[in-house]
Amino acid sequence: MAFPAPLASYAARTEKTRGRLYPEAESATRTPFQRDRDRVIHAVAFRRLKHKTQVFISHEGDHYRTRLTHSLEVAQIARTLARSLKLDEDLAETLALAHDLGHPPFGHTGEDVLVECMAPFDGFDHNAQTLRLLTKLERRHAEFDGLNLTWETLEGVVKHNGPLTGPLARKKEPLPAAIVEYAAAHDLWLDTYPSLEAQAAGIADDIAYNNHDVDDGLRAGLFDFAQARDLPLVGRAIRSAEARWPDAPRDILIAEAVSDLIGAMVEDVLAETRRRLAANPPGDADAVRRAKSAYCAFSPDMEKDLSGLRAFLHENMYRHYKVNRARSQAKRIIKSLFDLFFSEPETLPPEWRERYEGAGESGNEARLARVVCDYIAGMTDRYAIREYRRLLSVEFDG
């Protein structure tokens, strides 16, 4: 039996965790990061991911990715990267499993509508919503709201795409209120890069969604092999699969090509990350955080090819007329539900109405808007459709 290799000096270490906001006794059988992973898996928000859209709305087929299957694929890739780089696999897996918890129903369409609805009320951001779920909205413990995860996990959740403040931040926008509020009590070093485990989870997300969108798009007939053969990366993988198995069925060729693509991207990330680590060796995890650029990345050649692939998918998949029709329906559902609950809060379920009225701010529109947003963001696609039908007596055309 092969045992895990010793961790690298720059890996996150459970014995050096910065701990939890609310101190707890340590487990005799699990590390702090293992406990974080288990708490995420047992969260209600995690279970709901099985009926939340990735690209295709749930009624369009049972074989397309959902937020849950996507998160599991990200976790598998993140663990592979972490193991190869001698990082803490449990932390990388935890971040992969948690990274999409804050997404509302109907994929990015749902998020776009909530951003619009919440513009007058501190806005909406899915990463900030994930933090709200993990620190406030999930209720599974008697002593505190949220899951009381470690500093390293929460840091990775909000920063897996890079610093949020300071000169290294990619966006110079005001921080979401949820992140500002939490960081005031539990400083997450918002001006630095996250751990290498978080960087691995972040790039695993890119690998997973690019590849499964190619897979789902081909299987759904939104684009065909003839178009895909002209693409960088994808074209080579398809031609290679066809050359090796000329008589294989179409679905097998798709699976073989996507498998090769994932392998090629993982190997590219490992080679580029090792190159950067060798060029500027970090002594420990905090040296990774204080670096001037990310360590975990695609090579320039791979990034160029991926830019072409993303442009193709945007035009031929995300904006395909069939997807646009579903997006149009989803927009009406989310906007109608928000407007109804905001104008008639008495129609909210009792537990959500109590969150608004029990805060002693029953006349505060911002407070009401946030409660309505939290309620809608937590919905699955199918639940949002049912609420829309139930409250507005309109059939969803699926």
Coordinates of C-alpha atoms in Angstrom, one line a residue:
M1 CA 0.0 0.0 0.0
A2 CA 1.4 3.4 -1.0
F3 CA 1.2 6.1 1.7
P4 CA 1.0 9.8 0.9
A5 CA 4.3 11.5 0.5
P6 CA 5.4 14.0 3.2
L7 CA 4.0 17.5 2.6
A8 CA 6.1 20.1 1.0
S9 CA 7.4 23.0 3.1
Y10 CA 5.0 25.4 1.3
A11 CA 1.9 23.3 2.0
A12 CA -0.8 24.3 4.4
R13 CA -0.3 22.4 7.7
T14 CA -3.1 21.4 10.0
E15 CA -0.9 21.7 13.1
K16 CA -0.3 25.4 12.1
T17 CA -3.9 26.3 11.3
R18 CA -5.0 29.7 12.4
G19 CA -8.1 28.0 13.9
R20 CA -11.8 28.7 13.9
L21 CA -13.7 31.9 14.8
Y22 CA -15.3 29.9 17.7
P23 CA -12.8 27.7 19.5
E24 CA -13.6 24.0 19.5
A25 CA -11.9 20.9 20.9
E26 CA -9.9 19.1 18.3
S27 CA -11.1 15.7 16.9
A28 CA -9.2 12.6 18.0
T29 CA -9.7 11.0 14.6
R30 CA -9.7 13.8 12.0
T31 CA -7.5 16.7 11.1
P32 CA -9.1 20.2 11.1
F33 CA -9.3 20.2 7.3
Q34 CA -10.9 16.8 7.3
R35 CA -13.6 18.1 9.7
D36 CA -14.1 21.1 7.4
R37 CA -14.6 18.7 4.4
D38 CA -17.1 16.6 6.4
R39 CA -19.1 19.6 7.5
V40 CA -19.4 20.9 3.9
I41 CA -20.6 17.5 2.7
H42 CA -23.2 17.3 5.4
A43 CA -24.5 20.9 4.8
V44 CA -28.0 21.4 3.4
A45 CA -26.5 23.8 0.8
F46 CA -24.3 21.0 -0.5
R47 CA -27.2 18.6 -1.0
R48 CA -29.1 21.2 -3.0
L49 CA -26.3 21.4 -5.6
K50 CA -27.7 18.2 -7.2
H51 CA -30.6 20.2 -8.5
K52 CA -28.8 23.4 -9.4
T53 CA -28.0 24.2 -13.0
Q54 CA -24.5 24.2 -14.4
V55 CA -25.5 25.2 -18.0
F56 CA -28.5 23.1 -18.8
I57 CA -31.7 23.4 -16.7
S58 CA -32.6 20.2 -14.9
H59 CA -35.7 19.3 -17.0
E60 CA -33.5 19.2 -20.2
G61 CA -31.9 15.9 -19.3
D62 CA -30.5 13.7 -16.5
H63 CA -27.1 13.3 -17.9
Y64 CA -25.8 16.9 -18.0
R65 CA -23.7 18.3 -15.3
T66 CA -25.2 19.9 -12.2
R67 CA -23.5 22.1 -9.6
L68 CA -23.0 18.9 -7.6
T69 CA -21.4 16.7 -10.2
H70 CA -19.3 19.7 -11.3
S71 CA -18.1 20.1 -7.7
L72 CA -17.2 16.5 -7.4
E73 CA -15.2 16.6 -10.7
V74 CA -13.4 19.7 -9.4
A75 CA -12.6 17.9 -6.1
Q76 CA -11.1 14.9 -8.0
I77 CA -8.8 17.2 -10.1
A78 CA -7.9 19.3 -7.1
R79 CA -6.8 16.2 -5.1
T80 CA -4.7 15.0 -8.1
L81 CA -2.9 18.4 -8.2
A82 CA -2.5 18.5 -4.5
R83 CA -1.1 15.0 -4.3
S84 CA 1.4 15.7 -7.1
L85 CA 2.6 18.9 -5.5
K86 CA 2.7 17.4 -2.0
L87 CA 0.0 19.7 -0.7
D88 CA -2.7 19.0 1.9
E89 CA -5.3 17.1 -0.2
D90 CA -8.1 17.5 2.4
L91 CA -7.9 21.2 2.3
A92 CA -7.8 21.3 -1.5
E93 CA -10.8 18.9 -1.6
T94 CA -12.8 20.9 0.9
L95 CA -12.4 24.1 -1.1
A96 CA -13.4 22.3 -4.3
L97 CA -16.5 20.9 -2.7
A98 CA -17.5 24.3 -1.2
H99 CA -16.6 26.7 -4.0
D100 CA -20.1 26.7 -5.7
L101 CA -22.3 26.6 -2.6
G102 CA -23.4 30.2 -3.1
H103 CA -24.6 29.9 -6.6
P104 CA -28.4 30.5 -7.1
P105 CA -30.6 28.4 -9.3
F106 CA -30.3 28.5 -13.1
G107 CA -26.5 29.0 -13.3
H108 CA -25.1 32.4 -14.1
T109 CA -28.5 33.5 -15.3
G110 CA -29.8 33.4 -11.7
E111 CA -26.8 35.3 -10.5
D112 CA -27.2 38.0 -13.1
V113 CA -30.8 38.6 -12.0
L114 CA -29.9 38.7 -8.3
V115 CA -27.1 41.1 -9.1
E116 CA -29.6 43.4 -10.7
C117 CA -32.2 43.0 -8.0
M118 CA -29.7 43.6 -5.2
A119 CA -27.9 46.6 -6.8
P120 CA -29.6 49.1 -4.5
F121 CA -28.9 46.8 -1.4
D122 CA -25.2 45.9 -1.2
G123 CA -25.3 43.7 -4.3
F124 CA -24.9 40.0 -4.8
D125 CA -21.8 37.9 -5.4
H126 CA -21.7 34.1 -5.4
N127 CA -18.4 33.9 -3.5
A128 CA -19.7 36.2 -0.8
Q129 CA -22.9 34.2 -0.7
T130 CA -20.8 31.0 -0.2
L131 CA -19.2 32.8 2.8
R132 CA -22.6 33.7 4.2
L133 CA -23.7 30.1 3.9
L134 CA -20.6 28.8 5.6
T135 CA -20.6 31.4 8.4
K136 CA -24.2 32.3 9.0
L137 CA -27.0 30.7 7.0
E138 CA -26.2 27.0 7.6
R139 CA -27.7 26.1 11.0
R140 CA -26.4 22.8 12.3
H141 CA -24.8 23.7 15.6
A142 CA -26.2 24.9 18.9
E143 CA -23.3 27.2 19.8
F144 CA -23.0 29.2 16.6
D145 CA -24.5 29.9 13.2
G146 CA -22.7 28.6 10.2
L147 CA -20.2 25.7 10.1
N148 CA -17.3 27.4 12.0
L149 CA -14.7 26.3 9.5
T150 CA -11.0 26.9 9.7
W151 CA -9.3 30.2 8.7
E152 CA -7.6 28.4 5.8
T153 CA -10.8 27.1 4.4
L154 CA -12.6 30.4 4.6
E155 CA -9.6 32.2 3.2
G156 CA -9.6 29.8 0.2
V157 CA -13.3 30.2 -0.4
V158 CA -13.1 34.0 -0.8
K159 CA -9.7 34.2 -2.4
H160 CA -9.3 31.1 -4.7
N161 CA -9.2 33.5 -7.7
G162 CA -6.6 35.8 -6.1
P163 CA -6.3 38.8 -3.8
L164 CA -9.5 40.9 -3.3
T165 CA -7.8 44.1 -2.1
G166 CA -4.5 45.9 -2.5
P167 CA -2.3 46.4 -5.6
L168 CA -2.5 42.7 -6.7
A169 CA -6.4 42.6 -6.8
R170 CA -7.7 42.0 -10.3
K171 CA -10.9 43.9 -9.7
K172 CA -10.9 47.4 -8.1
E173 CA -14.5 47.2 -7.0
P174 CA -16.0 47.6 -3.5
L175 CA -15.9 44.3 -1.6
P176 CA -19.2 42.5 -1.0
A177 CA -20.6 43.4 2.3
A178 CA -20.6 39.8 3.6
I179 CA -16.8 39.5 3.1
V180 CA -16.2 42.9 4.7
E181 CA -18.4 42.0 7.7
Y182 CA -16.8 38.6 8.3
A183 CA -13.2 39.8 7.7
A184 CA -13.7 42.4 10.4
A185 CA -14.0 39.7 13.0
H186 CA -11.7 37.1 11.4
D187 CA -9.0 38.7 9.2
L188 CA -8.7 36.6 6.0
W189 CA -5.7 38.6 4.6
L190 CA -7.7 39.8 1.7
D191 CA -4.7 41.6 0.0
T192 CA -2.7 38.4 -0.5
Y193 CA -2.9 35.3 -2.6
P194 CA -4.4 32.2 -0.9
S195 CA -2.7 28.9 -0.1
L196 CA -1.4 26.7 -2.9
E197 CA -4.3 24.3 -2.0
A198 CA -6.8 27.1 -2.8
Q199 CA -4.9 27.9 -6.0
A200 CA -5.1 24.3 -7.0
A201 CA -8.8 24.1 -6.3
G202 CA -9.3 27.3 -8.3
I203 CA -7.5 26.1 -11.4
A204 CA -9.2 22.6 -11.0
D205 CA -12.5 24.5 -11.4
D206 CA -11.2 25.9 -14.8
I207 CA -10.1 22.5 -16.0
A208 CA -13.4 20.8 -15.0
Y209 CA -15.9 23.3 -16.4
N210 CA -14.0 23.8 -19.7
N211 CA -13.9 20.1 -20.3
H212 CA -17.4 19.1 -19.2
D213 CA -18.8 22.0 -21.2
V214 CA -17.2 20.5 -24.3
D215 CA -18.6 17.1 -23.3
D216 CA -22.1 18.4 -22.6
G217 CA -22.2 20.7 -25.6
L218 CA -21.2 17.9 -28.0
R219 CA -23.7 15.4 -26.5
A220 CA -26.5 18.0 -26.6
G221 CA -25.8 18.7 -30.2
L222 CA -25.1 22.4 -29.6
F223 CA -22.0 22.0 -31.8
D224 CA -20.6 19.1 -33.7
F225 CA -17.4 17.3 -34.3
A226 CA -16.8 19.2 -37.5
Q227 CA -16.7 22.5 -35.6
A228 CA -14.8 21.0 -32.6
R229 CA -12.1 19.6 -34.9
D230 CA -11.0 23.2 -35.7
L231 CA -10.5 24.2 -32.1
P232 CA -7.2 24.3 -30.3
L233 CA -6.8 21.5 -27.7
V234 CA -10.2 19.9 -28.5
G235 CA -9.4 19.3 -32.2
R236 CA -6.2 17.5 -31.4
A237 CA -7.9 15.4 -28.8
I238 CA -10.8 14.4 -31.1
R239 CA -8.5 13.6 -34.1
S240 CA -6.3 11.5 -31.8
A241 CA -9.3 9.6 -30.5
E242 CA -10.6 9.0 -34.0
A243 CA -7.2 7.8 -35.2
R244 CA -6.9 5.3 -32.3
W245 CA -10.5 4.0 -32.5
P246 CA -11.8 4.7 -36.0
D247 CA -14.8 2.4 -35.5
A248 CA -15.8 3.6 -32.0
P249 CA -19.3 5.1 -31.4
R250 CA -19.6 8.9 -31.1
D251 CA -20.2 8.9 -27.4
I252 CA -17.0 6.9 -26.8
L253 CA -15.0 9.2 -28.9
I254 CA -16.3 12.2 -26.9
A255 CA -15.4 10.5 -23.6
E256 CA -11.9 9.5 -24.8
A257 CA -11.2 13.1 -26.2
V258 CA -12.4 14.7 -23.0
S259 CA -10.3 12.4 -20.8
D260 CA -7.2 13.2 -22.9
L261 CA -8.0 17.0 -22.5
I262 CA -8.3 16.8 -18.8
G263 CA -5.0 14.9 -18.6
A264 CA -3.2 17.4 -20.8
M265 CA -4.4 20.4 -18.8
V266 CA -3.5 18.7 -15.5
E267 CA 0.0 17.9 -16.8
D268 CA 0.4 21.5 -18.1
V269 CA -0.6 23.0 -14.7
L270 CA 1.8 20.7 -12.8
A271 CA 4.7 21.6 -15.1
E272 CA 4.1 25.3 -15.0
T273 CA 3.5 25.3 -11.2
R274 CA 6.8 23.4 -10.6
R275 CA 8.6 25.8 -12.9
R276 CA 7.4 28.7 -10.8
L277 CA 8.1 27.0 -7.5
A278 CA 11.7 26.3 -8.7
A279 CA 12.2 29.9 -9.9
N280 CA 11.0 31.4 -6.6
P281 CA 10.9 28.8 -3.9
P282 CA 8.6 29.7 -1.0
G283 CA 9.7 28.6 2.4
D284 CA 6.3 28.1 3.8
A285 CA 2.6 28.6 3.2
D286 CA 2.7 32.2 4.2
A287 CA 5.4 32.9 1.6
V288 CA 3.0 31.5 -1.0
R289 CA 0.4 34.0 0.2
R290 CA 2.9 37.0 0.1
A291 CA 4.1 36.2 -3.4
K292 CA 3.6 38.8 -6.1
S293 CA 1.9 36.4 -8.5
A294 CA 0.1 33.0 -8.3
Y295 CA 2.2 29.9 -8.3
C296 CA -0.5 27.5 -9.7
A297 CA -1.2 28.4 -13.3
F298 CA -1.5 27.3 -16.9
S299 CA 1.5 27.8 -19.2
P300 CA 1.2 30.7 -21.6
D301 CA 0.7 28.4 -24.5
M302 CA -2.1 26.5 -22.7
E303 CA -3.7 29.8 -21.6
K304 CA -3.7 31.0 -25.2
D305 CA -5.4 27.8 -26.4
L306 CA -8.0 28.1 -23.5
S307 CA -8.8 31.6 -24.5
G308 CA -9.8 30.4 -27.9
L309 CA -11.8 27.5 -26.4
R310 CA -13.7 29.8 -24.0
A311 CA -14.6 32.2 -26.9
F312 CA -15.9 29.3 -28.9
L313 CA -18.0 27.9 -26.0
H314 CA -19.4 31.4 -25.3
E315 CA -20.6 31.8 -28.8
N316 CA -21.7 28.3 -29.7
M317 CA -22.9 27.0 -26.3
Y318 CA -23.6 29.6 -23.7
R319 CA -25.4 31.8 -26.3
H320 CA -27.0 29.0 -28.3
Y321 CA -30.6 29.8 -29.0
K322 CA -31.8 26.7 -27.0
V323 CA -29.8 27.9 -24.0
N324 CA -31.0 31.5 -24.5
R325 CA -34.6 30.3 -24.4
A326 CA -34.0 28.6 -21.1
R327 CA -32.1 31.6 -19.8
S328 CA -35.1 33.8 -20.8
Q329 CA -37.5 31.7 -18.8
A330 CA -35.1 31.5 -15.8
K331 CA -34.8 35.3 -15.7
R332 CA -38.5 35.7 -15.5
I333 CA -38.8 33.2 -12.7
I334 CA -36.1 34.7 -10.5
K335 CA -37.2 38.3 -11.1
S336 CA -40.9 37.5 -10.5
L337 CA -40.1 35.7 -7.3
F338 CA -37.9 38.5 -6.0
D339 CA -40.5 41.2 -6.8
L340 CA -43.3 39.2 -5.2
F341 CA -41.4 38.4 -1.9
F342 CA -40.0 41.9 -1.7
S343 CA -43.4 43.6 -2.2
E344 CA -45.3 41.0 -0.1
P345 CA -43.0 39.6 2.6
E346 CA -46.0 37.9 4.2
T347 CA -45.7 35.3 1.4
L348 CA -42.3 34.2 2.6
P349 CA -42.2 30.9 4.4
P350 CA -42.4 31.4 8.2
E351 CA -38.7 30.7 9.0
W352 CA -37.6 33.3 6.4
R353 CA -40.1 35.9 7.4
E354 CA -38.9 35.5 11.0
R355 CA -35.3 36.2 9.9
Y356 CA -36.6 39.5 8.6
E357 CA -39.1 40.5 11.3
G358 CA -37.0 39.0 14.2
A359 CA -34.1 41.3 13.5
G360 CA -36.0 44.3 14.8
E361 CA -35.7 45.9 11.4
S362 CA -39.1 45.2 9.9
G363 CA -39.1 48.5 8.2
N364 CA -35.6 48.1 6.7
E365 CA -35.8 47.5 2.9
A366 CA -32.2 46.4 2.7
R367 CA -32.8 43.8 5.4
L368 CA -35.8 42.5 3.6
A369 CA -34.0 42.4 0.3
R370 CA -31.2 40.4 1.8
V371 CA -33.6 37.8 3.3
V372 CA -35.4 37.5 0.0
C373 CA -32.1 37.1 -1.8
D374 CA -30.8 34.4 0.6
Y375 CA -34.1 32.5 0.2
I376 CA -34.0 32.6 -3.6
A377 CA -30.3 31.9 -3.8
G378 CA -30.7 28.8 -1.8
M379 CA -33.4 27.4 -4.1
T380 CA -32.8 24.5 -6.5
D381 CA -34.0 24.9 -10.1
R382 CA -37.0 22.6 -9.5
Y383 CA -38.0 24.4 -6.3
A384 CA -37.8 27.8 -8.0
I385 CA -40.0 26.5 -10.8
R386 CA -42.5 25.1 -8.3
E387 CA -42.7 28.3 -6.3
Y388 CA -43.2 30.2 -9.5
R389 CA -46.1 28.0 -10.5
R390 CA -47.6 27.9 -7.1
L391 CA -47.5 31.7 -6.5
L392 CA -48.0 33.0 -10.0
S393 CA -50.1 30.3 -11.6
V394 CA -47.9 30.2 -14.7
E395 CA -46.8 26.9 -16.2
F396 CA -43.1 26.6 -16.9
D397 CA -42.6 25.8 -20.5
G398 CA -40.1 22.9 -20.4

